[in-house]
Short mmCIF file of C-alpha atoms and ligand atoms in Angstrom, two decimals:
data_model
loop_
_atom_site.label_atom_id
_atom_site.label_comp_id
_atom_site.label_asym_id
_atom_site.label_seq_id
_atom_site.Cartn_x
_atom_site.Cartn_y
_atom_site.Cartn_z
CA ARG A 1 -32.80 -3.17 -29.03
CA GLU A 2 -35.14 -1.51 -26.86
CA ARG A 3 -36.71 -0.31 -29.91
CA ARG A 4 -36.55 -3.35 -31.54
CA ALA A 5 -38.41 -4.63 -28.56
CA LEU A 6 -41.11 -2.19 -28.91
CA ARG A 7 -41.74 -2.79 -32.62
CA HIS A 8 -42.18 -6.48 -31.83
CA ALA A 9 -44.51 -5.52 -28.33
CA GLY A 10 -46.60 -3.49 -30.13
CA PRO A 11 -49.45 -2.43 -28.02
CA GLN A 12 -48.44 -4.43 -25.01
CA ALA A 13 -45.17 -2.20 -24.67
CA GLY A 14 -43.70 -1.43 -21.25
CA SER A 15 -43.32 1.61 -19.77
CA ARG A 16 -39.70 1.42 -20.36
CA GLN A 17 -39.88 0.85 -24.20
CA VAL A 18 -41.93 4.09 -24.15
CA PHE A 19 -40.14 6.12 -22.23
CA ALA A 20 -37.10 5.21 -24.55
CA ILE A 21 -38.75 6.35 -27.03
CA MET A 22 -40.12 9.29 -26.44
CA PHE A 23 -36.76 10.76 -24.48
CA PRO A 24 -34.26 9.00 -26.60
CA ASP A 25 -31.36 11.26 -25.34
CA LEU A 26 -32.07 10.73 -21.99
CA PHE A 27 -32.91 6.83 -22.32
CA LEU A 28 -29.00 6.30 -23.60
CA ASP A 29 -28.28 8.65 -20.83
CA ILE A 30 -29.41 6.41 -18.07
CA LEU A 31 -28.28 3.43 -20.28
CA PHE A 32 -24.91 4.18 -20.48
CA THR A 33 -24.58 5.22 -16.87
CA THR A 34 -26.03 1.85 -15.74
CA LEU A 35 -23.68 -0.13 -18.15
CA LYS A 36 -20.66 1.98 -16.55
CA LYS A 37 -21.68 1.34 -13.19
CA GLU A 38 -21.49 -2.45 -14.21
CA MET A 39 -18.83 -2.75 -16.31
CA PRO A 40 -15.61 -4.08 -15.24
CA MET A 41 -13.01 -0.73 -15.15
CA ARG A 42 -9.55 -0.84 -16.25
CA VAL A 43 -7.67 0.89 -13.67
CA LEU A 44 -3.75 2.18 -14.03
CA VAL A 45 -2.21 2.05 -10.56
CA VAL A 46 0.48 3.96 -10.27
CA ASN A 47 2.92 4.00 -7.25
CA ALA A 48 5.73 6.09 -7.01
CA GLY A 49 8.62 5.49 -4.95
CA SER A 50 11.97 7.57 -4.27
CA SER A 51 14.11 5.35 -6.47
CA SER A 52 11.28 3.27 -8.46
CA LEU A 53 7.88 3.16 -9.86
CA LYS A 54 5.43 0.47 -9.62
CA SER A 55 2.28 0.12 -11.92
CA GLN A 56 -0.39 -2.48 -12.85
CA LEU A 57 -3.13 -2.18 -15.59
CA ILE A 58 -5.80 -4.19 -13.98
CA GLU A 59 -9.33 -4.81 -14.63
CA THR A 60 -11.15 -4.71 -11.16
CA ASP A 61 -14.19 -6.59 -11.60
CA GLY A 62 -12.47 -9.79 -11.68
CA LYS A 63 -9.33 -8.64 -10.28
CA VAL A 64 -7.20 -9.34 -13.33
CA THR A 65 -3.82 -8.05 -13.90
CA LEU A 66 -3.41 -6.59 -17.85
CA MET A 67 -0.07 -5.62 -17.44
CA LYS A 68 3.11 -4.82 -14.47
CA CYS A 69 5.51 -2.47 -14.64
CA LEU A 70 8.55 -2.25 -12.05
CA ALA A 71 11.38 0.23 -12.88
CA GLU A 72 14.18 -0.13 -10.03
CA LYS A 73 16.99 2.25 -9.30
CA VAL A 74 15.12 5.34 -10.89
CA GLY A 75 17.14 8.20 -11.20
CA THR A 76 20.34 6.55 -11.59
CA PRO A 77 22.78 6.02 -14.68
CA SER A 78 21.84 1.94 -13.64
CA ALA A 79 17.73 2.62 -13.69
CA PHE A 80 15.74 -0.05 -16.10
CA MET A 81 12.25 -1.13 -16.35
CA ASN A 82 10.47 -4.31 -16.93
CA VAL A 83 7.27 -4.08 -19.01
CA SER A 84 4.85 -7.52 -18.72
CA PHE A 85 1.44 -8.11 -20.41
CA ALA A 86 -0.84 -10.91 -19.39
CA PRO A 87 -1.41 -14.03 -20.22
CA ASP A 88 2.07 -14.70 -19.99
CA PHE A 89 4.17 -11.84 -18.64
CA GLN A 90 7.22 -11.85 -20.51
CA LYS A 91 9.22 -8.76 -19.42
CA THR A 92 10.31 -6.88 -22.01
CA THR A 93 13.30 -4.70 -20.20
CA TYR A 94 13.37 -0.99 -21.10
CA ASN A 95 16.80 1.36 -20.30
CA VAL A 96 15.52 4.84 -18.40
CA ALA A 97 19.15 5.86 -17.13
CA ASP A 98 18.71 9.23 -15.33
CA MET A 99 15.11 9.46 -16.06
CA PRO A 100 13.21 10.47 -13.06
CA VAL A 101 10.22 8.87 -12.18
CA GLN A 102 7.69 11.30 -14.40
CA GLU A 103 9.41 10.26 -17.42
CA CYS A 104 9.33 6.53 -16.40
CA LEU A 105 5.71 6.67 -16.49
CA ALA A 106 5.26 8.89 -19.67
CA LYS A 107 7.82 5.88 -21.28
CA LEU A 108 5.39 3.64 -19.95
CA LEU A 109 2.25 5.08 -21.58
CA ASP A 110 4.01 5.10 -24.52
CA ILE A 111 4.37 1.09 -24.37
CA LEU A 112 0.86 0.65 -23.76
CA VAL A 113 -0.22 2.65 -26.48
CA ASP A 114 2.12 1.26 -28.99
CA ASP A 115 3.34 -2.36 -27.81
CA PRO A 116 0.90 -5.30 -29.93
CA GLU A 117 0.99 -7.31 -26.84
CA SER A 118 -0.89 -4.38 -24.86
CA PRO A 119 -4.69 -4.85 -24.29
CA ILE A 120 -5.05 -1.40 -24.43
CA SER A 121 -4.32 1.00 -28.04
CA SER A 122 -5.60 4.47 -26.67
CA LEU A 123 -5.23 6.34 -23.39
CA SER A 124 -8.55 6.71 -23.35
CA GLN A 125 -9.39 2.61 -22.79
CA ILE A 126 -7.98 3.65 -19.34
CA ASP A 127 -11.21 4.51 -17.07
CA ALA A 128 -9.37 5.32 -13.73
CA ILE A 129 -5.94 6.06 -12.40
CA GLY A 130 -5.62 4.90 -8.91
CA ASN A 131 -2.29 6.61 -7.45
CA ARG A 132 -0.21 5.31 -4.54
CA VAL A 133 0.49 8.62 -1.87
CA VAL A 134 2.35 8.23 1.28
CA ALA A 135 1.56 11.35 2.83
CA GLY A 136 -1.67 12.71 3.25
CA GLY A 137 -0.95 14.79 6.62
CA GLU A 138 -4.13 15.67 8.49
CA TYR A 139 -5.41 17.04 5.02
CA PHE A 140 -6.83 13.79 4.04
CA THR A 141 -8.41 10.76 6.13
CA ARG A 142 -9.65 8.76 3.25
CA SER A 143 -9.16 8.41 -0.77
CA VAL A 144 -10.45 11.05 -2.75
CA ILE A 145 -10.34 11.93 -6.50
CA ILE A 146 -8.09 14.06 -7.53
CA ASP A 147 -9.14 17.55 -8.47
CA GLU A 148 -7.53 21.02 -8.46
CA ALA A 149 -7.94 21.70 -4.57
CA VAL A 150 -7.10 18.53 -4.10
CA ARG A 151 -3.74 18.36 -6.04
CA GLU A 152 -2.74 22.49 -3.94
CA LYS A 153 -3.00 20.25 -0.71
CA LEU A 154 -1.20 17.20 -1.97
CA ALA A 155 1.28 19.96 -2.52
CA ILE A 156 1.70 20.84 0.55
CA CYS A 157 1.85 17.39 2.05
CA GLU A 158 5.31 16.75 0.01
CA GLU A 159 6.99 18.06 3.19
CA LEU A 160 6.05 15.05 5.24
CA ALA A 161 7.72 12.76 2.80
CA PRO A 162 10.07 14.24 0.97
CA LEU A 163 11.26 11.27 -0.50
CA HIS A 164 7.77 9.97 -1.29
CA ASN A 165 5.37 12.44 -2.15
CA PRO A 166 6.85 14.76 -5.02
CA PRO A 167 7.47 11.90 -7.29
CA ALA A 168 4.01 10.24 -6.44
CA ASP A 169 2.75 14.07 -7.63
CA ALA A 170 4.90 14.53 -10.56
CA CYS A 171 3.30 11.61 -11.86
CA ILE A 172 0.02 12.79 -11.13
CA ASP A 173 0.35 15.79 -12.91
CA LEU A 174 2.12 13.85 -16.03
CA MET A 175 -1.13 11.60 -16.59
CA ARG A 176 -3.68 14.73 -15.60
CA GLU A 177 -1.70 16.15 -19.03
CA ALA A 178 -1.91 12.71 -20.86
CA MET A 179 -5.31 11.90 -20.12
CA PRO A 180 -7.11 15.34 -18.98
CA ASN A 181 -10.76 13.32 -19.18
CA THR A 182 -9.82 10.33 -17.07
CA PRO A 183 -10.46 10.19 -13.33
CA GLN A 184 -7.35 10.05 -11.11
CA VAL A 185 -8.07 8.84 -7.25
CA ALA A 186 -4.88 9.42 -4.50
CA VAL A 187 -4.79 6.43 -2.15
CA PHE A 188 -2.99 7.87 1.09
CA ASP A 189 -1.27 5.19 3.24
CA THR A 190 -1.95 7.02 6.25
CA ALA A 191 -5.42 7.95 5.88
CA PHE A 192 -6.30 4.11 7.80
CA HIS A 193 -4.58 5.60 10.69
CA ALA A 194 -6.57 8.77 11.01
CA THR A 195 -8.47 7.58 13.93
CA MET A 196 -5.32 7.55 16.23
CA PRO A 197 -6.19 9.00 19.50
CA ALA A 198 -3.84 12.28 20.43
CA LYS A 199 -1.95 10.13 22.68
CA ALA A 200 -1.03 7.93 20.49
CA TYR A 201 -0.17 10.20 17.79
CA MET A 202 1.43 12.92 20.00
CA TYR A 203 5.10 13.42 20.21
CA PRO A 204 6.63 14.40 23.48
CA LEU A 205 7.99 17.96 22.08
CA PRO A 206 6.95 21.12 22.64
CA ARG A 207 3.59 21.65 21.38
CA GLU A 208 4.53 24.36 19.09
CA TYR A 209 6.23 22.28 16.67
CA TYR A 210 2.91 20.57 16.39
CA GLU A 211 1.43 23.65 15.61
CA LYS A 212 3.61 25.19 13.43
CA TYR A 213 4.91 22.10 11.29
CA ARG A 214 2.15 19.71 12.30
CA ILE A 215 4.75 17.34 13.76
CA ARG A 216 2.86 13.92 14.62
CA ARG A 217 2.67 10.59 14.11
CA TYR A 218 0.65 9.57 10.97
CA GLY A 219 1.86 5.90 10.36
CA ALA A 220 2.02 4.31 6.72
CA HIS A 221 1.09 1.06 4.93
CA GLY A 222 -2.40 1.83 6.18
CA THR A 223 -4.09 0.17 2.69
CA SER A 224 -2.17 -2.71 3.87
CA HIS A 225 -3.12 -2.78 7.38
CA ARG A 226 -6.87 -2.11 6.51
CA TYR A 227 -6.99 -4.82 4.51
CA ALA A 228 -4.79 -7.58 6.42
CA ALA A 229 -7.37 -6.75 9.47
CA GLN A 230 -10.87 -7.61 7.24
CA GLN A 231 -9.09 -10.70 6.14
CA ALA A 232 -8.47 -12.14 9.34
CA ALA A 233 -11.57 -11.04 10.31
CA ASN A 234 -13.42 -13.41 6.93
CA LEU A 235 -10.51 -16.35 8.59
CA LEU A 236 -11.89 -15.79 12.06
CA GLY A 237 -15.02 -15.65 10.96
CA ARG A 238 -16.36 -12.55 12.92
CA PRO A 239 -17.01 -8.86 12.17
CA LEU A 240 -14.48 -6.92 12.26
CA ARG A 241 -16.39 -3.96 14.24
CA ASP A 242 -15.97 -7.01 17.14
CA LEU A 243 -12.06 -7.89 17.08
CA GLY A 244 -9.02 -6.75 18.43
CA LEU A 245 -6.28 -7.36 15.96
CA ILE A 246 -2.35 -6.74 15.88
CA THR A 247 -1.74 -6.59 12.30
CA CYS A 248 2.07 -7.11 10.90
CA HIS A 249 3.01 -5.29 7.58
CA LEU A 250 6.68 -6.93 7.22
CA GLY A 251 8.39 -6.33 3.88
CA ASN A 252 11.49 -4.54 2.58
CA GLY A 253 9.60 -1.68 4.69
CA GLY A 254 7.96 -2.93 8.02
CA SER A 255 5.30 -1.64 10.61
CA ILE A 256 2.49 -3.05 13.31
CA THR A 257 -0.68 -1.52 13.83
CA ALA A 258 -3.25 -1.93 16.56
CA VAL A 259 -6.47 -2.22 15.44
CA ASN A 260 -9.03 -2.14 17.74
CA HIS A 261 -12.42 -2.41 16.33
CA GLY A 262 -11.61 -2.20 12.87
CA LYS A 263 -10.02 0.93 13.63
CA SER A 264 -6.22 2.19 14.10
CA ILE A 265 -5.61 3.00 17.05
CA ASP A 266 -1.76 3.02 17.36
CA THR A 267 1.03 2.23 14.81
CA SER A 268 4.98 1.62 14.53
CA MET A 269 5.69 3.95 12.09
CA GLY A 270 5.62 7.46 12.80
CA PHE A 271 5.84 11.38 11.15
CA THR A 272 7.88 9.64 8.47
CA PRO A 273 7.86 5.95 7.69
CA LEU A 274 11.58 5.62 9.22
CA GLU A 275 9.91 4.88 12.72
CA GLY A 276 9.42 1.93 14.19
CA LEU A 277 10.84 -1.62 13.51
CA MET A 278 14.31 -1.87 11.96
CA MET A 279 13.81 -2.80 8.03
CA GLY A 280 15.41 -3.61 5.10
CA THR A 281 17.94 -0.60 5.09
CA ARG A 282 16.26 1.82 7.74
CA SER A 283 16.99 1.99 10.95
CA GLY A 284 13.61 2.42 12.71
CA SER A 285 13.72 4.08 15.83
CA ILE A 286 16.74 4.61 17.44
CA ASP A 287 18.11 7.47 20.25
CA PRO A 288 17.38 10.72 19.08
CA ALA A 289 20.71 11.85 20.10
CA ILE A 290 22.69 9.17 17.83
CA VAL A 291 21.58 11.50 15.13
CA THR A 292 23.24 14.81 16.41
CA TYR A 293 26.13 12.86 17.96
CA LEU A 294 26.86 11.05 14.21
CA MET A 295 26.42 14.39 12.56
CA ARG A 296 29.18 16.22 14.91
CA ARG A 297 31.30 13.69 15.02
CA GLU A 298 31.54 12.40 11.22
CA HIS A 299 30.73 15.88 9.91
CA LYS A 300 27.31 14.60 7.95
CA SER A 301 25.11 16.76 6.09
CA PHE A 302 21.25 16.57 6.90
CA ASP A 303 21.08 14.72 3.31
CA GLU A 304 24.11 12.15 3.80
CA MET A 305 22.48 11.32 7.41
CA ASP A 306 18.90 11.08 6.07
CA ALA A 307 20.54 8.40 3.56
CA ILE A 308 22.66 6.99 6.49
CA LEU A 309 19.20 5.99 8.26
CA ASN A 310 16.80 5.36 5.38
CA LYS A 311 19.15 3.37 3.00
CA GLU A 312 22.38 2.28 4.68
CA SER A 313 21.18 1.20 7.89
CA GLY A 314 18.46 -1.82 8.91
CA ILE A 315 19.31 -5.36 7.72
CA LEU A 316 21.44 -4.12 5.36
CA GLY A 317 23.38 -2.14 7.95
CA VAL A 318 23.95 -4.55 11.04
CA SER A 319 24.16 -7.76 8.38
CA GLY A 320 26.52 -6.06 5.91
CA VAL A 321 25.25 -8.70 3.29
CA SER A 322 21.86 -7.42 2.01
CA ALA A 323 18.74 -5.76 2.88
CA ASP A 324 16.95 -8.58 1.62
CA MET A 325 15.36 -11.00 4.27
CA ARG A 326 16.15 -13.90 1.73
CA ASP A 327 20.22 -13.27 1.34
CA VAL A 328 20.32 -12.96 5.15
CA LEU A 329 18.74 -15.83 6.08
CA ALA A 330 21.02 -17.87 3.47
CA ALA A 331 24.12 -15.77 4.68
CA ALA A 332 23.33 -16.79 8.45
CA ALA A 333 22.55 -20.30 7.32
CA ALA A 334 26.35 -20.52 6.33
CA GLY A 335 27.37 -19.15 9.48
CA ASN A 336 27.79 -15.88 8.85
CA GLU A 337 26.99 -14.29 12.52
CA LEU A 338 26.22 -10.58 11.44
CA ALA A 339 23.47 -11.87 9.56
CA ASP A 340 22.28 -13.97 12.58
CA LEU A 341 22.55 -10.85 14.78
CA ALA A 342 20.48 -8.80 12.42
CA ILE A 343 18.06 -11.64 12.30
CA ASP A 344 17.82 -11.85 15.82
CA MET A 345 17.33 -8.32 16.09
CA TYR A 346 14.60 -8.28 13.68
CA VAL A 347 12.39 -10.43 15.18
CA TYR A 348 13.20 -9.20 18.86
CA LEU A 349 12.34 -5.29 17.71
CA ILE A 350 8.80 -7.46 16.36
CA GLN A 351 8.48 -9.25 19.55
CA LYS A 352 8.64 -6.16 21.59
CA ALA A 353 6.36 -4.17 19.27
CA ILE A 354 3.66 -7.12 19.22
CA GLY A 355 3.69 -7.06 23.35
CA GLY A 356 3.45 -2.78 23.19
CA TYR A 357 0.35 -3.27 21.16
CA TYR A 358 -0.93 -6.01 23.42
CA ALA A 359 -0.87 -3.45 26.38
CA ALA A 360 -2.60 -0.94 24.29
CA MET A 361 -5.45 -3.03 23.66
CA THR A 362 -8.17 -4.24 25.61
CA ARG A 363 -8.37 -7.21 24.14
CA THR A 364 -6.30 -9.37 21.17
CA ASP A 365 -8.62 -11.91 19.20
CA ALA A 366 -5.92 -12.58 16.23
CA VAL A 367 -2.11 -11.41 15.22
CA VAL A 368 -1.80 -10.79 11.43
CA MET A 369 0.97 -11.22 9.35
CA THR A 370 1.22 -9.93 5.87
CA ALA A 371 4.06 -8.81 3.36
CA GLY A 372 6.90 -10.09 2.39
CA ILE A 373 8.69 -11.93 4.94
CA GLY A 374 5.73 -11.87 6.87
CA GLU A 375 3.74 -13.63 4.42
CA ASN A 376 6.54 -16.04 3.27
CA SER A 377 8.96 -16.79 5.72
CA ALA A 378 7.75 -19.67 8.28
CA GLU A 379 11.19 -19.43 9.43
CA LEU A 380 10.87 -15.71 10.98
CA ARG A 381 7.46 -17.18 11.95
CA GLU A 382 8.46 -19.60 13.60
CA ARG A 383 11.44 -17.53 15.78
CA ILE A 384 8.95 -14.58 16.22
CA PHE A 385 6.29 -16.60 18.19
CA ALA A 386 8.56 -18.81 19.84
CA GLY A 387 9.08 -15.57 22.24
CA LEU A 388 4.99 -15.39 22.43
CA ALA A 389 3.68 -18.16 23.51
CA HIS A 390 3.43 -17.26 26.93
CA MET A 391 1.00 -14.12 25.91
CA GLY A 392 -0.86 -16.81 24.05
CA MET A 393 0.02 -16.30 20.74
CA ILE A 394 0.73 -20.37 20.18
CA LEU A 395 2.07 -21.45 16.61
CA ASP A 396 1.23 -24.69 14.98
CA HIS A 397 4.09 -25.77 13.09
CA GLU A 398 2.41 -27.79 10.60
CA ARG A 399 0.52 -24.88 9.65
CA ASN A 400 3.04 -22.30 9.73
CA ASP A 401 5.15 -24.73 7.19
CA VAL A 402 4.68 -23.12 3.79
CA THR A 403 4.85 -26.01 1.35
CA GLY A 404 1.87 -25.79 -1.10
CA GLN A 405 0.30 -22.46 1.13
CA ILE A 406 1.67 -19.56 -0.43
CA GLY A 407 -0.80 -17.05 -1.22
CA VAL A 408 -3.74 -19.05 0.96
CA ASN A 409 -5.12 -16.90 3.50
CA ARG A 410 -5.00 -19.12 6.57
CA ILE A 411 -5.03 -19.51 10.34
CA ILE A 412 -1.52 -20.84 11.75
CA SER A 413 -2.34 -21.27 15.24
CA ILE A 414 -2.96 -24.32 17.49
CA ASP A 415 -6.74 -24.63 17.27
CA ASP A 416 -6.59 -23.57 21.46
CA SER A 417 -4.32 -20.57 21.17
CA PRO A 418 -5.96 -17.91 22.98
CA ILE A 419 -4.54 -15.73 20.37
CA LYS A 420 -4.95 -16.44 17.01
CA ILE A 421 -2.10 -16.32 14.65
CA CYS A 422 -3.27 -15.44 10.89
CA VAL A 423 -1.16 -15.30 7.19
CA VAL A 424 -3.13 -12.63 4.71
CA THR A 425 -1.11 -12.28 1.35
CA THR A 426 -1.26 -8.54 0.69
CA ASP A 427 -1.05 -6.82 -2.68
CA GLU A 428 -1.40 -3.45 -2.63
CA GLU A 429 -2.10 -2.84 -6.64
CA VAL A 430 -5.20 -4.50 -6.38
CA ARG A 431 -6.61 -3.03 -3.11
CA ILE A 432 -5.54 0.88 -4.51
CA ALA A 433 -7.77 -0.51 -7.73
CA ARG A 434 -10.31 -1.69 -5.74
CA GLU A 435 -10.40 1.54 -3.86
CA THR A 436 -10.30 3.32 -6.88
CA ASP A 437 -12.96 1.38 -8.56
CA ASN A 438 -15.33 2.46 -5.70
CA LEU A 439 -14.71 5.91 -5.95
CA VAL A 440 -15.30 6.13 -9.61
CA GLY A 441 -17.70 4.15 -9.51
CA GLN A 442 -19.63 6.44 -6.60
CA LEU A 443 -19.49 9.31 -9.85
CA HIS A 444 -21.63 7.74 -12.17
CA GLU A 445 -24.30 7.09 -9.82
P1 AMP B 501 7.94 -6.96 0.41
O1 AMP B 501 8.56 -5.30 0.35
O2 AMP B 501 6.70 -6.97 0.98
O3 AMP B 501 7.97 -6.99 -1.44
O4 AMP B 501 9.22 -8.06 0.87
C1 AMP B 501 10.05 -8.43 0.41
C2 AMP B 501 11.07 -8.93 1.59
O5 AMP B 501 10.32 -10.20 1.60
C3 AMP B 501 12.70 -8.75 0.81
O6 AMP B 501 13.22 -9.08 1.92
C4 AMP B 501 12.45 -10.07 0.88
O7 AMP B 501 13.86 -11.12 1.22
C5 AMP B 501 11.64 -11.00 1.91
N1 AMP B 501 10.85 -12.27 1.22
C6 AMP B 501 10.18 -12.50 0.21
N2 AMP B 501 10.11 -13.98 0.36
C7 AMP B 501 10.78 -14.36 1.35
C8 AMP B 501 10.98 -15.59 1.96
N3 AMP B 501 10.61 -16.62 1.11
N4 AMP B 501 11.30 -15.88 2.96
C9 AMP B 501 12.25 -14.75 3.70
N5 AMP B 501 12.06 -13.51 2.89
C10 AMP B 501 11.25 -13.10 2.02
#
């Protein structure tokens, strides 16, 4: 186009056209780089867990999701994988029985290339890959592009999240082989919490265990807390650096963070995501002596004890009904007393945690609710804030009501509430895609 313009322009040709004709290769290089920077990027987001694989193909420009995948019960005989494509997201279910997570991902890559509904027909049409990595230890305080040195450090971090990091690493390796020229980014759950002071991240244990094994609080859900804090600042119309916020990520996993001037200063998850709140199947914080007591009395192995605390406790363990809050709410409404007790405990532990972080900060401007339960359950928000009005967190019952409001970021406290209450919709995959776009975009600058 530039050359044609030059022909038409004749003697009035601008310096750009002259440059194009004199140095065509260099010009095309610059043009390509500029276009690449401006073109929407197709990012494959991979969120590999201990027994699940979540993935989306996202066009970052308009935050458009082109493909969604969810594999559950991965590694078991009843594992299945649902894959759907835009625009109507009709799910197709694939059998992935007994496959490890990286084989499920390999199958997904085949589907992406072969399915007539897929927006791509070759893996080269994926511009970048964004991987969720749970634990980055002290090595990673922000998202990084994965190269050889990063991959080596990721291997060391596996010890910190033995359930979550190894499957993520296995997926990274698989994609490095399948798409060697596509940049991959690691987005860490722990990175946002790298700003915690030592008094918040150290445990009262003999120093040698920190020095030998780096046993300390790392936290998790960092991408979600960072996003929730920024969205709350937008809602409040004030810069994040001026605010004191308590962000509550209440989903199947749960954690609460004190965000002071935009920085995490303390968070409820610890060395692993087991500490803190009561969760779907995780116990959260309990007296550590219970662990050794049960191991002795019931002759439990380390792995069995790990499974009890991570997979059989929490809302599921107390209610005996389900790990899913909707089921437990329904059971409680139908008169199930243990379901009611589970909800009471869940609410009480959140209230105590919010109170603790209120004390940890010099000021609190807002409490922010996000993730499955935080976003969707007006009933639980009602119960949580019923106990916190004396701290200045006063809910507006009408604004709290979800009718027609799901997915809308909003303030749900009364106008005069000294501390505001916000609801923010989280979308982890979109946030990972955006971080990936940012980092990979810098490669082209
Ligand atoms: P997440 O891990 O963020 O996907 O959240 C999952 C949790 O959110 C599950 O316990 C769901 O039962 C819960 N959840 C989703 N929608 C609702 C709702 N409308 N009311 C209560 N809990 C909900």
